[in-house]
Coordinates of C-alpha atoms in Angstrom, one line a residue:
M1 CA 0.0 0.0 0.0
A2 CA 1.4 3.4 -1.0
I3 CA 2.1 5.7 1.9
G4 CA 1.8 9.5 1.2
P5 CA 4.6 11.9 2.0
G6 CA 4.9 12.8 5.6
F7 CA 3.4 9.5 6.7
R8 CA 5.0 6.2 7.8
Q9 CA 4.1 2.9 9.2
Q10 CA 5.1 2.3 12.8
Q11 CA 4.6 -0.6 15.2
R12 CA 4.0 0.3 18.8
Q13 CA 3.5 -2.1 21.7
T14 CA 1.3 -0.9 24.5
Q15 CA -0.3 -2.4 27.6
K16 CA -3.9 -1.9 28.4
L17 CA -6.1 -3.2 31.2
A18 CA -9.2 -4.8 29.6
M19 CA -12.2 -3.9 31.7
T20 CA -14.0 -7.2 31.4
Q21 CA -17.6 -7.6 32.5
R22 CA -16.5 -9.6 35.5
L23 CA -14.0 -7.0 36.5
Q24 CA -16.6 -4.3 36.3
Q25 CA -19.0 -6.4 38.4
S26 CA -16.2 -7.1 41.0
I27 CA -15.8 -3.3 41.3
Q28 CA -19.6 -2.9 41.6
M29 CA -19.7 -5.6 44.4
L30 CA -17.1 -3.6 46.4
Q31 CA -19.2 -0.4 45.9
F32 CA -22.5 -2.0 46.9
N33 CA -23.8 -1.6 50.4
V34 CA -25.2 -4.7 52.1
E35 CA -28.8 -4.4 50.8
E36 CA -27.6 -3.6 47.2
L37 CA -25.2 -6.6 47.4
R38 CA -28.1 -8.8 48.5
D39 CA -30.2 -7.7 45.5
F40 CA -27.3 -8.2 43.1
L41 CA -26.7 -11.7 44.4
T42 CA -30.4 -12.6 44.3
Q43 CA -30.5 -11.6 40.7
K44 CA -27.4 -13.8 40.0
A45 CA -29.1 -16.7 41.7
L46 CA -32.1 -16.4 39.4
E47 CA -29.8 -16.5 36.4
N48 CA -27.5 -19.3 37.6
P49 CA -29.1 -22.6 38.9
L50 CA -25.8 -23.5 40.7
I51 CA -26.0 -20.4 43.0
D52 CA -28.1 -20.2 46.2
V53 CA -28.1 -17.0 48.2
D54 CA -28.8 -17.0 52.0
T55 CA -29.4 -13.3 53.0
N56 CA -29.3 -14.2 56.7
W57 CA -31.7 -11.5 57.9
N58 CA -34.8 -12.3 55.8
S59 CA -36.1 -14.7 58.5
N60 CA -36.0 -11.9 61.0
H61 CA -37.2 -9.1 58.7
A62 CA -41.0 -9.5 59.2
S63 CA -40.7 -9.6 63.0
L64 CA -38.3 -6.6 63.0
S65 CA -40.8 -4.6 60.9
A66 CA -43.6 -5.3 63.4
A67 CA -41.5 -5.0 66.6
K68 CA -41.5 -1.7 68.4
N69 CA -38.3 -2.5 70.2
V70 CA -35.4 -3.7 68.2
S71 CA -32.7 -3.4 70.8
A72 CA -32.1 -7.2 70.7
H73 CA -30.8 -6.8 67.2
A74 CA -28.7 -3.7 67.8
D75 CA -25.5 -5.6 67.1
F76 CA -26.2 -5.9 63.4
I77 CA -29.2 -3.7 62.4
E78 CA -30.3 -0.2 63.1
R79 CA -33.7 1.2 62.3
V80 CA -33.7 4.6 60.7
S81 CA -37.4 5.3 60.1
T82 CA -40.9 3.8 60.4
T83 CA -44.2 4.3 58.8
N84 CA -45.9 6.5 61.3
Q85 CA -45.8 10.2 61.9
H86 CA -43.5 9.8 64.9
S87 CA -40.7 8.5 62.7
L88 CA -39.2 11.9 61.7
F89 CA -39.1 12.8 65.4
E90 CA -37.2 9.5 66.2
Y91 CA -34.9 10.1 63.2
L92 CA -33.9 13.5 64.4
L93 CA -33.7 12.3 68.0
D94 CA -31.2 9.6 67.0
Q95 CA -29.0 12.2 65.3
I96 CA -29.0 14.6 68.2
H97 CA -27.9 11.8 70.6
L98 CA -25.1 10.8 68.3
T99 CA -23.7 14.2 67.3
M100 CA -24.4 16.6 70.1
R101 CA -22.9 16.9 73.5
D102 CA -25.0 17.3 76.6
T103 CA -25.3 21.1 76.8
K104 CA -28.0 23.6 77.3
L105 CA -28.2 24.0 73.5
R106 CA -28.8 20.3 73.1
K107 CA -31.7 20.5 75.5
I108 CA -33.2 23.3 73.5
V109 CA -32.8 21.4 70.3
L110 CA -34.5 18.3 71.9
H111 CA -37.3 20.6 72.9
L112 CA -37.6 22.1 69.4
I113 CA -37.9 18.8 67.5
E114 CA -41.2 18.3 69.3
Y115 CA -42.5 21.2 67.2
V116 CA -41.2 19.9 63.8
D117 CA -44.3 18.8 61.8
V118 CA -44.5 15.7 59.5
N119 CA -43.2 17.8 56.5
G120 CA -40.1 18.9 58.4
Y121 CA -41.2 22.5 59.2
L122 CA -40.5 24.1 62.6
K123 CA -43.9 25.3 63.8
V124 CA -43.3 27.0 67.1
N125 CA -43.8 30.2 69.0
E126 CA -40.1 31.2 69.6
Q127 CA -41.0 33.5 72.5
Q128 CA -42.8 30.6 74.2
V129 CA -39.7 28.3 73.7
M130 CA -37.4 31.0 75.3
T131 CA -39.8 31.2 78.3
E132 CA -40.1 27.4 78.7
M133 CA -36.4 26.8 78.3
R134 CA -35.2 30.0 80.0
A135 CA -33.2 30.7 76.8
T136 CA -31.9 33.9 75.4
P137 CA -32.6 34.9 71.8
I138 CA -29.1 34.0 70.7
E139 CA -29.3 30.6 72.4
L140 CA -32.6 29.9 70.6
L141 CA -31.0 31.0 67.3
D142 CA -28.0 28.7 67.9
A143 CA -30.3 25.8 68.7
I144 CA -32.4 26.3 65.5
T145 CA -29.1 26.5 63.6
L146 CA -28.1 23.1 65.0
L147 CA -31.5 21.6 64.2
Q148 CA -31.2 22.8 60.6
Q149 CA -27.9 21.0 60.2
L150 CA -29.6 17.6 60.8
D151 CA -30.7 15.3 58.0
P152 CA -32.8 15.5 55.9
P153 CA -31.5 18.7 54.4
G154 CA -34.1 21.5 54.8
V155 CA -35.5 20.2 58.1
G156 CA -36.3 22.8 60.8
A157 CA -37.1 25.6 58.3
R158 CA -39.8 28.1 59.3
N159 CA -41.0 28.6 55.7
L160 CA -40.7 27.4 52.1
Q161 CA -37.9 29.9 51.2
E162 CA -35.8 28.8 54.2
T163 CA -36.1 25.1 53.5
L164 CA -35.1 25.6 49.8
M165 CA -32.1 27.7 51.0
L166 CA -31.0 25.0 53.5
Q167 CA -31.2 22.3 50.8
T168 CA -29.2 24.4 48.4
E169 CA -26.6 25.2 51.0
S170 CA -26.0 21.5 51.7
D171 CA -25.8 20.6 48.0
D172 CA -22.3 20.9 46.5
T173 CA -23.7 20.5 43.0
A174 CA -26.1 23.5 43.3
P175 CA -25.7 26.3 40.8
N176 CA -23.4 29.1 42.1
L177 CA -26.2 31.7 42.2
A178 CA -29.0 29.5 43.5
Y179 CA -28.5 30.3 47.2
I180 CA -28.1 34.0 46.9
I181 CA -31.1 34.3 44.5
L182 CA -33.3 32.4 46.9
E183 CA -32.1 34.6 49.7
E184 CA -32.4 38.0 48.0
N185 CA -35.0 37.5 45.2
F186 CA -37.2 34.5 46.1
D187 CA -40.4 36.1 44.9
N188 CA -38.9 37.3 41.6
L189 CA -37.6 33.7 41.0
V190 CA -40.9 32.1 41.8
N191 CA -42.7 34.6 39.5
R192 CA -40.2 34.0 36.7
Q193 CA -38.9 37.6 36.6
W194 CA -35.9 36.2 34.8
E195 CA -34.9 39.3 32.8
R196 CA -34.8 41.4 36.0
L197 CA -32.7 38.7 37.8
A198 CA -30.3 38.3 34.8
K199 CA -29.8 42.1 34.7
Q200 CA -29.3 42.4 38.5
Y201 CA -26.7 39.6 38.7
Q202 CA -25.2 40.3 35.3
V203 CA -25.7 36.8 33.9
T204 CA -27.6 35.2 31.0
L205 CA -31.2 34.2 31.0
A206 CA -30.0 30.6 30.6
D207 CA -28.2 30.9 33.9
I208 CA -31.3 32.1 35.7
S209 CA -33.3 29.4 34.0
S210 CA -30.9 26.7 35.2
V211 CA -31.3 28.0 38.8
Y212 CA -35.1 27.9 38.4
D213 CA -34.8 24.3 37.0
Y214 CA -32.6 23.3 39.9
V215 CA -34.9 24.8 42.6
R216 CA -37.8 22.8 41.1
T217 CA -35.8 19.6 41.9
L218 CA -35.8 20.5 45.7
S219 CA -38.4 19.2 48.1
P220 CA -40.9 21.6 49.5
T221 CA -41.6 19.0 52.2
P222 CA -38.2 17.5 53.2
G223 CA -39.6 15.6 56.2
A224 CA -42.3 13.8 54.4
A225 CA -39.9 11.4 52.7
I226 CA -38.9 10.0 56.1
G227 CA -42.5 9.4 57.2
Q228 CA -43.5 7.8 54.0
E229 CA -40.8 5.1 54.0
T230 CA -42.0 1.7 55.0
T231 CA -39.2 0.6 57.4
G232 CA -35.6 1.5 56.6
Y233 CA -32.7 -0.3 58.0
I234 CA -29.0 0.3 58.1
F235 CA -26.9 -2.9 57.9
P236 CA -23.3 -2.6 59.1
D237 CA -20.4 -4.2 57.4
L238 CA -18.2 -4.1 60.5
V239 CA -18.6 -4.2 64.3
V240 CA -16.0 -2.7 66.7
T241 CA -16.1 -3.4 70.4
N242 CA -14.1 -1.9 73.3
Q243 CA -12.8 -4.8 75.4
Q244 CA -11.2 -3.2 78.4
G245 CA -9.4 -0.5 76.4
Q246 CA -8.6 -2.7 73.5
L247 CA -10.5 -2.3 70.2
A248 CA -11.7 -5.5 68.5
L249 CA -12.9 -5.4 64.9
K250 CA -14.9 -8.1 63.2
T251 CA -17.1 -8.5 60.1
A252 CA -20.9 -8.1 60.8
S253 CA -21.5 -11.6 59.5
M254 CA -25.2 -11.7 60.6
A255 CA -26.0 -9.1 58.0
Q256 CA -23.8 -10.3 55.1
P257 CA -25.4 -12.4 52.4
V258 CA -23.8 -15.9 51.8
V259 CA -23.5 -17.6 48.5
K260 CA -23.8 -21.4 48.5
F261 CA -23.0 -23.9 45.7
Q262 CA -25.8 -26.2 44.6
S263 CA -23.5 -29.3 44.6
H264 CA -26.4 -31.8 44.5
Y265 CA -27.8 -30.2 41.4
Y266 CA -24.4 -29.9 39.8
Q267 CA -23.5 -33.6 40.4
Q268 CA -26.9 -34.7 39.2
M269 CA -26.6 -32.8 35.9
S270 CA -23.0 -33.7 35.4
R271 CA -24.0 -37.4 34.8
H272 CA -25.4 -36.4 31.5
T273 CA -23.1 -36.6 28.5
D274 CA -24.7 -33.8 26.4
Q275 CA -21.8 -31.5 25.3
E276 CA -24.0 -28.4 25.3
L277 CA -25.1 -29.1 28.9
T278 CA -21.5 -29.8 29.9
E279 CA -20.4 -26.4 28.6
Y280 CA -23.3 -24.7 30.3
L281 CA -22.4 -26.3 33.7
K282 CA -18.8 -25.3 33.2
E283 CA -19.8 -21.7 32.6
K284 CA -22.1 -21.5 35.5
K285 CA -19.6 -23.2 37.8
S286 CA -17.0 -20.7 36.7
E287 CA -19.4 -17.9 37.5
Y288 CA -20.0 -19.2 41.0
D289 CA -16.3 -19.5 41.7
W290 CA -15.8 -15.9 40.6
I291 CA -18.7 -14.6 42.7
A292 CA -17.5 -16.5 45.8
S293 CA -13.9 -15.2 45.3
S294 CA -15.1 -11.6 44.7
L295 CA -17.2 -11.8 47.9
Q296 CA -14.2 -12.9 49.9
Q297 CA -12.1 -10.1 48.4
R298 CA -14.8 -7.5 49.1
E299 CA -15.1 -8.6 52.8
A300 CA -11.3 -8.6 53.2
T301 CA -10.9 -5.2 51.6
I302 CA -13.5 -3.5 53.7
F303 CA -12.1 -5.2 56.8
R304 CA -8.5 -4.0 56.0
V305 CA -9.8 -0.4 55.4
G306 CA -11.8 -0.6 58.7
S307 CA -8.7 -1.8 60.6
V308 CA -6.8 1.3 59.4
I309 CA -9.7 3.6 60.4
I310 CA -9.8 2.0 63.9
E311 CA -6.0 2.4 64.2
R312 CA -6.0 6.1 63.1
Q313 CA -9.2 7.1 65.0
A314 CA -8.7 4.9 68.1
A315 CA -9.4 7.8 70.5
F316 CA -12.9 8.3 69.0
F317 CA -13.8 4.6 69.2
L318 CA -12.5 4.5 72.8
Q319 CA -14.7 7.5 73.5
T320 CA -11.9 9.6 74.9
T321 CA -12.8 12.3 72.4
T322 CA -15.6 13.2 70.1
E323 CA -13.1 14.8 67.6
L324 CA -11.5 13.0 64.7
S325 CA -7.8 13.0 63.7
P326 CA -6.9 14.1 60.1
L327 CA -7.3 11.2 57.7
L328 CA -7.3 11.2 53.9
L329 CA -8.2 8.6 51.4
R330 CA -4.6 8.9 50.2
D331 CA -3.3 8.0 53.7
V332 CA -5.2 4.7 53.8
A333 CA -4.5 3.9 50.2
Q334 CA -0.7 4.3 50.7
Q335 CA -0.8 2.2 53.9
L336 CA -2.7 -0.6 52.2
Q337 CA -0.9 -0.1 48.8
V338 CA -4.1 0.1 46.8
H339 CA -5.7 2.9 44.6
E340 CA -7.6 5.7 46.3
S341 CA -10.7 4.7 44.3
T342 CA -10.7 1.3 46.0
I343 CA -10.8 3.1 49.4
S344 CA -13.6 5.3 48.2
R345 CA -15.7 2.4 47.1
S346 CA -14.9 0.6 50.4
I347 CA -16.3 3.4 52.6
N348 CA -19.3 4.8 50.7
G349 CA -22.5 3.3 52.0
K350 CA -20.6 1.0 54.4
Y351 CA -21.3 1.3 58.1
I352 CA -19.6 0.3 61.3
Q353 CA -21.5 -0.6 64.5
T354 CA -20.0 0.7 67.7
D355 CA -21.1 0.5 71.4
F356 CA -22.5 4.0 71.0
G357 CA -24.1 4.0 67.6
M358 CA -23.8 3.4 63.9
F359 CA -21.4 5.4 61.6
E360 CA -20.7 5.5 57.9
L361 CA -17.0 4.8 57.3
K362 CA -16.5 7.9 55.2
R363 CA -17.4 10.0 58.3
F364 CA -13.9 9.2 59.7
F365 CA -12.1 11.0 56.8
T366 CA -11.3 14.6 57.5
K367 CA -8.7 17.0 56.1
A368 CA -5.9 18.5 58.1
V369 CA -6.0 22.3 58.2
S370 CA -3.1 23.2 60.4
K371 CA 0.0 21.8 62.1
R372 CA 0.9 22.7 65.7
P373 CA 4.5 24.1 65.7
T374 CA 5.2 22.8 69.2
D375 CA 4.5 19.1 68.6
G376 CA 4.0 18.9 64.8
K377 CA 0.6 17.3 65.4
M378 CA -1.9 17.9 62.6
V379 CA -5.3 19.5 63.5
S380 CA -8.3 18.4 61.5
A381 CA -11.1 20.6 60.2
D382 CA -13.5 18.6 62.4
N383 CA -11.4 19.6 65.5
V384 CA -11.3 23.2 64.5
Q385 CA -15.0 23.5 63.8
H386 CA -15.8 21.9 67.2
R387 CA -13.5 24.5 68.9
I388 CA -15.2 27.4 67.0
I389 CA -18.6 26.1 68.3
D390 CA -17.2 26.0 71.8
L391 CA -15.8 29.5 71.6
I392 CA -19.0 31.0 70.3
N393 CA -21.2 29.1 72.7
S394 CA -19.2 30.5 75.7
E395 CA -18.6 34.1 74.3
N396 CA -20.0 37.2 75.9
K397 CA -23.2 37.8 74.0
E398 CA -22.9 41.6 74.4
K399 CA -19.4 41.4 72.9
P400 CA -19.4 38.4 70.6
L401 CA -16.1 37.2 69.1
S402 CA -15.2 38.4 65.7
D403 CA -13.6 36.1 63.2
Q404 CA -10.2 37.8 63.7
K405 CA -10.5 37.4 67.5
I406 CA -11.2 33.6 67.0
V407 CA -8.1 33.5 64.8
Q408 CA -6.1 35.0 67.6
I409 CA -7.4 32.6 70.2
L410 CA -6.7 29.6 67.9
K411 CA -3.2 31.0 67.3
S412 CA -2.6 31.1 71.1
E413 CA -3.6 27.5 71.1
K414 CA -1.0 26.8 68.4
V415 CA -3.5 26.5 65.6
E416 CA -2.6 28.7 62.6
L417 CA -5.6 29.7 60.4
S418 CA -6.5 32.7 58.3
R419 CA -9.5 34.8 59.1
R420 CA -11.0 33.8 55.8
T421 CA -10.8 30.1 56.8
V422 CA -12.4 30.8 60.1
A423 CA -15.2 32.7 58.4
K424 CA -15.7 29.8 56.0
Y425 CA -16.0 27.3 58.8
R426 CA -18.4 29.6 60.7
E427 CA -20.6 29.9 57.6
N428 CA -20.5 26.1 57.0
L429 CA -21.8 25.7 60.6
N430 CA -24.6 28.2 59.8
I431 CA -23.4 30.5 62.6
P432 CA -24.1 34.2 62.0
S433 CA -21.4 36.9 62.0
S434 CA -20.5 38.6 65.3
S435 CA -22.6 41.6 64.4
K436 CA -25.7 39.4 64.0
R437 CA -24.9 37.5 67.2
K438 CA -24.7 40.6 69.3
Q439 CA -27.3 40.8 72.0
Y440 CA -28.2 43.7 74.3
L441 CA -28.9 42.3 77.8
K442 CA -31.1 44.1 80.3
T443 CA -29.3 45.3 83.4
E444 CA -30.9 45.0 86.7

């Protein structure tokens, strides 16, 4: 074949990883949570007569759904919602017990959730709450802020505008202008005054249209989804126990589906000499072997990742602190000599049962934001945010701490942060600026 000028034939040897269907499904199996894994294996059992799946918990499921008290099963299953109106209250109550320390603010939040309706709105006379709880206006505002940080996003809002703003604020994928338009021009957005909005914010009509389309995807009744679920359960993959100061980790085998080989059926069909049947059995036997091997690898990988988390966050699991140490996906990946994507798949949707509650594994990953010059110890964003909350909760309400003052206090504690970073954390915690927190107290 003639080759034109400027062109030449060249042989090149390259290596490529062929992403086979089985490799893709192995990756999926690691990414699945327990319930998704059960559904996947159940489907495989329908397609392969040599596979039998024992989901372990099916025999208990009906009784668990009907039972009011599931404490006997707390080692491997946790209820997250029920079918009655009280379920949203219980869902919020569980989060408060798990995430908030026993302070006056927590007592106010516990009082407030009694006034959250089935749709997730806070319907309460704020003056009445301040009287009943002997709370100041700023304490009530702080408590409402804490309530609005709970799941589902948008809960604890006083009106439609506020619930949409809360949902937008918690969504990293929200359009950049969505929150500010909801805050400043809610009525104009609802009434489709797009040209006015585009001119005000100096953007295109398409930008405003995309904000409108996004807002339409938000829920006007964020609490209703909890109450409408039948009965939701969280199934842990791991269980950690504190045995006299020593942490012991094990796989939550009671919740894990088990794949069994139909040996009797295989032996019976193997007696036939039909070539087509022989090839069919060979293929299905190979699929069983692959699934059984992938399940073992999935369990081992999650256990190894869990072991590193237990090692790095031991103080949290021993309940000597509520704060987490800095930990990145990269840190665990390097220690286990695997790719970061493997760690990500191993923690998303995977839960660990402790003596004091159930936690998603990805909760234990937090970035370091500063290094103490004295001991070189890294300080996590989680630690800093807890400290900011403590400082603001204990501040003089007549002279609230400015962001710069918080920077100075943290610096005296050997934590170096910029004022902008402190402001960002404060805003992420839904804490108003010092000028908005200021309170004029009556003098006797």
